PDB file of C-alpha atoms in Angstrom:
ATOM      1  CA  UNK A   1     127.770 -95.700   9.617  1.00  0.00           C
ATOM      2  CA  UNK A   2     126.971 -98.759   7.907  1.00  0.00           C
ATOM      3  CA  UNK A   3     128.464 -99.981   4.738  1.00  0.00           C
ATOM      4  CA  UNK A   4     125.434 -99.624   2.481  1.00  0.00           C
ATOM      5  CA  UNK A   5     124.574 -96.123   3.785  1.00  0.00           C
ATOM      6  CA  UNK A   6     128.140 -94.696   2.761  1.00  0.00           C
ATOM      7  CA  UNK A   7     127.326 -95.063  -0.954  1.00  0.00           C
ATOM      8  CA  UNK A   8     124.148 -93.410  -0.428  1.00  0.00           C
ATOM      9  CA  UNK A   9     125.351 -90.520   1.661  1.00  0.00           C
ATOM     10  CA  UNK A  10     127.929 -89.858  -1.238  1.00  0.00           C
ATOM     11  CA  UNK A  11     125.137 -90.074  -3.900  1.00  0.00           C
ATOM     12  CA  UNK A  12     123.260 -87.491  -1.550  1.00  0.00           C
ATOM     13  CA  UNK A  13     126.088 -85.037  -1.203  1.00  0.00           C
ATOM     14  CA  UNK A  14     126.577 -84.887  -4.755  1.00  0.00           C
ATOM     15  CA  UNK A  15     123.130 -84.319  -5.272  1.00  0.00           C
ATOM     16  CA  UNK A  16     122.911 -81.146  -2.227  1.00  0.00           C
ATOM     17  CA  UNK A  17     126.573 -79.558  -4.316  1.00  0.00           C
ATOM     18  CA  UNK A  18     124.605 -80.160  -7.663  1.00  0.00           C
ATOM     19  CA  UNK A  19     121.638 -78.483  -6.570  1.00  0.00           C
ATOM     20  CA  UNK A  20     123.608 -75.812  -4.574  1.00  0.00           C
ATOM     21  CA  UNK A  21     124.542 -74.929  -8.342  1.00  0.00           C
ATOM     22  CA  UNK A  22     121.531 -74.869  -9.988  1.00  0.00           C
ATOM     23  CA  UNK A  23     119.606 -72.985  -7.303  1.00  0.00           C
ATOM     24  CA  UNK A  24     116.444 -73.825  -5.491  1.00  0.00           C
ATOM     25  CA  UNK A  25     113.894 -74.246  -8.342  1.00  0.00           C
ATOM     26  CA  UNK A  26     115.761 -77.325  -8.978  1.00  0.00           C
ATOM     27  CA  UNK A  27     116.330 -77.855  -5.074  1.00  0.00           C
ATOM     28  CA  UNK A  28     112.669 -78.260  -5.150  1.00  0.00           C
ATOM     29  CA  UNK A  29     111.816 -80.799  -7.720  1.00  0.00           C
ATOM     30  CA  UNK A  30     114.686 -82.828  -6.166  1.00  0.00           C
ATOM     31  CA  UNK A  31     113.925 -82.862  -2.148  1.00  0.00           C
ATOM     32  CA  UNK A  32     111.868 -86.043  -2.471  1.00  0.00           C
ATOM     33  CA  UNK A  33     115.227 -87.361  -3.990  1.00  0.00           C
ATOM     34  CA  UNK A  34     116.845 -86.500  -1.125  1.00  0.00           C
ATOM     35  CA  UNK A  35     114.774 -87.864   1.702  1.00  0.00           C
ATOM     36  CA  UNK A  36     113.770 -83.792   2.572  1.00  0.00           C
ATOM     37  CA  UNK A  37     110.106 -82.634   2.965  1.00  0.00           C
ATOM     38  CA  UNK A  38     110.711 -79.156   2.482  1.00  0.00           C
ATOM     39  CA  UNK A  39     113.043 -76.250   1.372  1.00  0.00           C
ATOM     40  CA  UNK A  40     114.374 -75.846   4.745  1.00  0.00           C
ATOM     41  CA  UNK A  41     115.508 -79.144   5.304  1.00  0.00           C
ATOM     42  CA  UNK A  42     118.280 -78.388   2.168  1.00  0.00           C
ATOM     43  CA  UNK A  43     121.494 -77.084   3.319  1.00  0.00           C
ATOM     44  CA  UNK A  44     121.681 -73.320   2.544  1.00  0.00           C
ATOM     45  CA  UNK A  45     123.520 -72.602  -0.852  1.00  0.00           C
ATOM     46  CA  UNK A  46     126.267 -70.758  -1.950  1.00  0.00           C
ATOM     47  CA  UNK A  47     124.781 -66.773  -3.365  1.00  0.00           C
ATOM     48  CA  UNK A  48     123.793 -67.243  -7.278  1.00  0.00           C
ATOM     49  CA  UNK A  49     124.494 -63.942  -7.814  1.00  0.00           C
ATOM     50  CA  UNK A  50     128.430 -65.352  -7.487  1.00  0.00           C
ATOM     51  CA  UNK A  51     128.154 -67.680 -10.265  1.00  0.00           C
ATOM     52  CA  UNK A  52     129.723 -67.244 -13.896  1.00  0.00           C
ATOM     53  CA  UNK A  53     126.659 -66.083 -16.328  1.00  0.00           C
ATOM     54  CA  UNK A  54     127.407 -65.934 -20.090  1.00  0.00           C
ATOM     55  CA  UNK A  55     127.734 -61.887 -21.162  1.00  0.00           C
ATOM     56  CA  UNK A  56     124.746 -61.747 -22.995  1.00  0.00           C
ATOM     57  CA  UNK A  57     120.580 -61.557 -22.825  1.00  0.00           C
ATOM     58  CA  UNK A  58     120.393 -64.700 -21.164  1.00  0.00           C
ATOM     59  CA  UNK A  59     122.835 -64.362 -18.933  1.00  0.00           C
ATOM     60  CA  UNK A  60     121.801 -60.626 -17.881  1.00  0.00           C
ATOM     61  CA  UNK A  61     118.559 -62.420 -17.029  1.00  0.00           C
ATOM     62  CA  UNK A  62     119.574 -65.088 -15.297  1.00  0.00           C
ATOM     63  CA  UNK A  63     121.910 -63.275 -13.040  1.00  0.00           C
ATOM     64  CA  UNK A  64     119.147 -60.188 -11.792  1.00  0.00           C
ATOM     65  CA  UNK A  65     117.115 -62.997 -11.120  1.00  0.00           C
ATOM     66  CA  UNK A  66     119.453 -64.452  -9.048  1.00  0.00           C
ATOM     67  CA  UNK A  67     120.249 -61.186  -7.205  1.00  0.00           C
ATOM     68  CA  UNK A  68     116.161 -60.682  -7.426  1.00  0.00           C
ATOM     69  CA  UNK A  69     115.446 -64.045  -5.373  1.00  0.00           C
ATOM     70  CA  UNK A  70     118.132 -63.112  -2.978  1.00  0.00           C
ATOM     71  CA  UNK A  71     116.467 -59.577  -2.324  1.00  0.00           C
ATOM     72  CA  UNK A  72     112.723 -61.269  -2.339  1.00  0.00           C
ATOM     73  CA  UNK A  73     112.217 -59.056  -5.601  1.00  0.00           C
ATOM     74  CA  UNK A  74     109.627 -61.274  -7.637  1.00  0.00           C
ATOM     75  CA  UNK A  75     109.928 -61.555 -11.572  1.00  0.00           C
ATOM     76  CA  UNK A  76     110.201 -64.755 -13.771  1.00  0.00           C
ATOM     77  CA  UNK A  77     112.700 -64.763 -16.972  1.00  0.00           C
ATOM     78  CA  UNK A  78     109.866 -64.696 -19.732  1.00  0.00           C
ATOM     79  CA  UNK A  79     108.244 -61.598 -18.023  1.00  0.00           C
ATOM     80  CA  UNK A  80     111.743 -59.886 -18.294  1.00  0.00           C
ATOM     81  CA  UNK A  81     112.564 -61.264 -21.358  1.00  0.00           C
ATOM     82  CA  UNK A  82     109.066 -59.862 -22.761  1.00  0.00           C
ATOM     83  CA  UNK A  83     109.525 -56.521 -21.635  1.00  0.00           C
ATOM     84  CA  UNK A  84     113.098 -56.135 -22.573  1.00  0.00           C
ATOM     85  CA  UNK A  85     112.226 -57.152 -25.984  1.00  0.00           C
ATOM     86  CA  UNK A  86     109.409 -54.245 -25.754  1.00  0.00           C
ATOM     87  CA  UNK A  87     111.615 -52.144 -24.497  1.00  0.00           C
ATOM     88  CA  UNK A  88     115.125 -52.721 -26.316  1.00  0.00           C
ATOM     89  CA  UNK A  89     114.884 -55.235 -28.638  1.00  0.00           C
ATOM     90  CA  UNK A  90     117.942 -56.306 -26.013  1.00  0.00           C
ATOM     91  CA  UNK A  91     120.359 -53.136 -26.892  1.00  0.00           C
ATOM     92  CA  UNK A  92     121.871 -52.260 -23.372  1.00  0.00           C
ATOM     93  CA  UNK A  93     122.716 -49.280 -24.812  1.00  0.00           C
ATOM     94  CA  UNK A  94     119.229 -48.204 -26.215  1.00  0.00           C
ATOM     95  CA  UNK A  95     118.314 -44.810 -24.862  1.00  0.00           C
ATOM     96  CA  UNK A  96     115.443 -42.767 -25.810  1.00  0.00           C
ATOM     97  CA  UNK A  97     115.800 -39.449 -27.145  1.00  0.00           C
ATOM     98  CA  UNK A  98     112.867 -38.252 -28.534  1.00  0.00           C
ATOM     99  CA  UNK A  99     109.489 -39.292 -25.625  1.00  0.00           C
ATOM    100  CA  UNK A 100     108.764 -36.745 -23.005  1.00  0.00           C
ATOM    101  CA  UNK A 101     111.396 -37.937 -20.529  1.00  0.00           C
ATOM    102  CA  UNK A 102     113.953 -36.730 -22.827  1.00  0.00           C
ATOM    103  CA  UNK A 103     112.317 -33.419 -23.829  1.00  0.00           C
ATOM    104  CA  UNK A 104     112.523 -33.152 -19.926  1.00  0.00           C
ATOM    105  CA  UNK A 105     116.301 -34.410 -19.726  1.00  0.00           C
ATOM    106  CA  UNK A 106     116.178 -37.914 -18.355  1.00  0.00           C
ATOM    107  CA  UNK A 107     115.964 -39.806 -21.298  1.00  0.00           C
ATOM    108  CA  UNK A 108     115.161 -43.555 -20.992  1.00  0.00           C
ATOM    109  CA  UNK A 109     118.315 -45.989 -20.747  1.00  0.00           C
ATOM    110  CA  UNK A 110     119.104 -49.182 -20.918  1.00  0.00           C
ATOM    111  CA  UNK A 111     117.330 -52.563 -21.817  1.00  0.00           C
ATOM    112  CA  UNK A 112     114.172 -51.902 -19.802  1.00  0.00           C
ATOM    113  CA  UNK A 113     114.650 -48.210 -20.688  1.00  0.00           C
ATOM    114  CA  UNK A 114     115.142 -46.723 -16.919  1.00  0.00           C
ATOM    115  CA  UNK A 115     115.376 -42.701 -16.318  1.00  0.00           C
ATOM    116  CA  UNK A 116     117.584 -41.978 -13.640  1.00  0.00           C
ATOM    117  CA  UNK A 117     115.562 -40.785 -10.773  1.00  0.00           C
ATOM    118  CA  UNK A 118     114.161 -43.964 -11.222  1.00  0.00           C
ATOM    119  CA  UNK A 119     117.240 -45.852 -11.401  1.00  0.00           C
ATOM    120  CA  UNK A 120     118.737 -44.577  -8.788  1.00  0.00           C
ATOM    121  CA  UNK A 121     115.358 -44.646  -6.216  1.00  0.00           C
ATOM    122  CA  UNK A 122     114.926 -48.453  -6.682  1.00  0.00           C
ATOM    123  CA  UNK A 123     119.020 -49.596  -7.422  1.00  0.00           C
ATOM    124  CA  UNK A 124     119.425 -52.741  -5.836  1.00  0.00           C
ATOM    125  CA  UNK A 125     122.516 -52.892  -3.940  1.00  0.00           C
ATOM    126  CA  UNK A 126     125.316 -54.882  -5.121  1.00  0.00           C
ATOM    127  CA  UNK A 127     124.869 -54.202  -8.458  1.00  0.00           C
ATOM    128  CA  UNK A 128     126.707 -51.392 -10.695  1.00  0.00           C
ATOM    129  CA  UNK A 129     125.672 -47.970 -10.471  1.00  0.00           C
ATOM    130  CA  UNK A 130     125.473 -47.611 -14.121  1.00  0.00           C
ATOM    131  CA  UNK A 131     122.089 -47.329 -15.729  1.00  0.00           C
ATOM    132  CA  UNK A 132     123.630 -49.147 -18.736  1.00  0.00           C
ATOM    133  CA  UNK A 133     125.325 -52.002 -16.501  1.00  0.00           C
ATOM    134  CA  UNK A 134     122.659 -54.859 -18.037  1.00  0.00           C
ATOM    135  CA  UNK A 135     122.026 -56.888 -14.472  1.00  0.00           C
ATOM    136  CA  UNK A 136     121.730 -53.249 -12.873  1.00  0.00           C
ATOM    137  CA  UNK A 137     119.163 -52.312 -15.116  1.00  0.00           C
ATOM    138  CA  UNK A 138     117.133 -55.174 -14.876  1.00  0.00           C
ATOM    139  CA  UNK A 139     117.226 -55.253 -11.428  1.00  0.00           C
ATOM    140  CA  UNK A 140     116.425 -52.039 -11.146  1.00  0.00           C
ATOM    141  CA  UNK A 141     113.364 -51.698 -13.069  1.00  0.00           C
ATOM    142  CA  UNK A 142     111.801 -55.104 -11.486  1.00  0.00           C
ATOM    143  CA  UNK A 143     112.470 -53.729  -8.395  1.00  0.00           C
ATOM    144  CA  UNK A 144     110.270 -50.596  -9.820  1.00  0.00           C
ATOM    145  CA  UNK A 145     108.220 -52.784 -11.219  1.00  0.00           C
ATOM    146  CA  UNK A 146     107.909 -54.079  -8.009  1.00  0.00           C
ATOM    147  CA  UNK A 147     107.104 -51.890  -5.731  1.00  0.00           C
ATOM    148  CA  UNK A 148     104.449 -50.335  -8.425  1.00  0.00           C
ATOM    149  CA  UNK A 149     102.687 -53.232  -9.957  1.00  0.00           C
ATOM    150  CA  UNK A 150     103.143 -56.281  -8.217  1.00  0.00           C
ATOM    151  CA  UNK A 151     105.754 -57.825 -10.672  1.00  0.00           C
ATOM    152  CA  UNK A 152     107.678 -56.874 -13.807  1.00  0.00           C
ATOM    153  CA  UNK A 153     105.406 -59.886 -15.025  1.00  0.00           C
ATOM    154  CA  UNK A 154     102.372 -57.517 -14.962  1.00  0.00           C
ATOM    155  CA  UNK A 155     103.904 -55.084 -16.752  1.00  0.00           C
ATOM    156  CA  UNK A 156     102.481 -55.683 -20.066  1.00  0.00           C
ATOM    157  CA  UNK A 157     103.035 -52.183 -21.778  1.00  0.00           C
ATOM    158  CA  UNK A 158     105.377 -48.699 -21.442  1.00  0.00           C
ATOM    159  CA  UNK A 159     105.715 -48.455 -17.760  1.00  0.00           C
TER     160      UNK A 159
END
């Protein structure tokens, strides 16, 4: 290898670790960067769903998405974010007492307020069993949300 490649080469590794970091939305922005024409040209990256996320909304978020693009689950952050807010307000420990689900004995749990037969019909592996467990919850009901409407980003109401 030449001289003046080396410095480039280095300069391109950094960028591939960088990116392996901040997951392929930014892989794809950066692949003309890189010399790379498409997604499959970047080296495969290390799981996101191993990566530290902070212990709160954004985090919880962030890391079922992670798990969600690794499952091919679709769901962007605001159309969580929305419905959690709906749902929640963002209490992981919100449960529902009073609707017809409870009356029944499965009351609603959890930030996107999941009964169990639900929860446990459309768990995603990996995650906690616990229909409290934030990132279990979430990726739970966008897996529902899924498999029922297309998206948790066209669920716009009480699902």
């Amino acid at each position: 290898m030449s001289a003046a490649a080396q410095p480039r080469r280095a300069r391109t590794k950094r960028l591939v670790r960088t990116l392996a970091v901040a997951g392929t939305g930014a892989a794809m922005f950066a692949l003309p960067l890189i010399g790379a024409t498409s997604a499959s040209a970047a080296p495969a990256a290390k799981p996101a769903a191993s990566a530290v996320y902070p212990n709160n909304l954004d985090g919880w978020i962030r890391q079922s998405l992670a798990i969600m693009a690794e499952k091919g689950i679709p769901g962007t952050y605001n159309g969580i974010h929305r419905n959690v807010m709906r749902e929640s307000s963002g209490n992981p420990l919100a449960i529902n007492n009073w609707d017809i689900n409870a009356i029944n004995g499965t009351p609603s749990k959890g930030l996107l307020q999941v009964i169990d037969p639900t929860f446990k019909t459309y768990h995603v592996a990996g995650t906690s069993f616990d229909p409290y467990n934030p990132v279990a919850n979430i990726t739970a009901a966008c897996n529902y949300a899924y498999h029922r409407y297309g998206s948790i980003d066209n669920v716009n109401g009480p699902y």
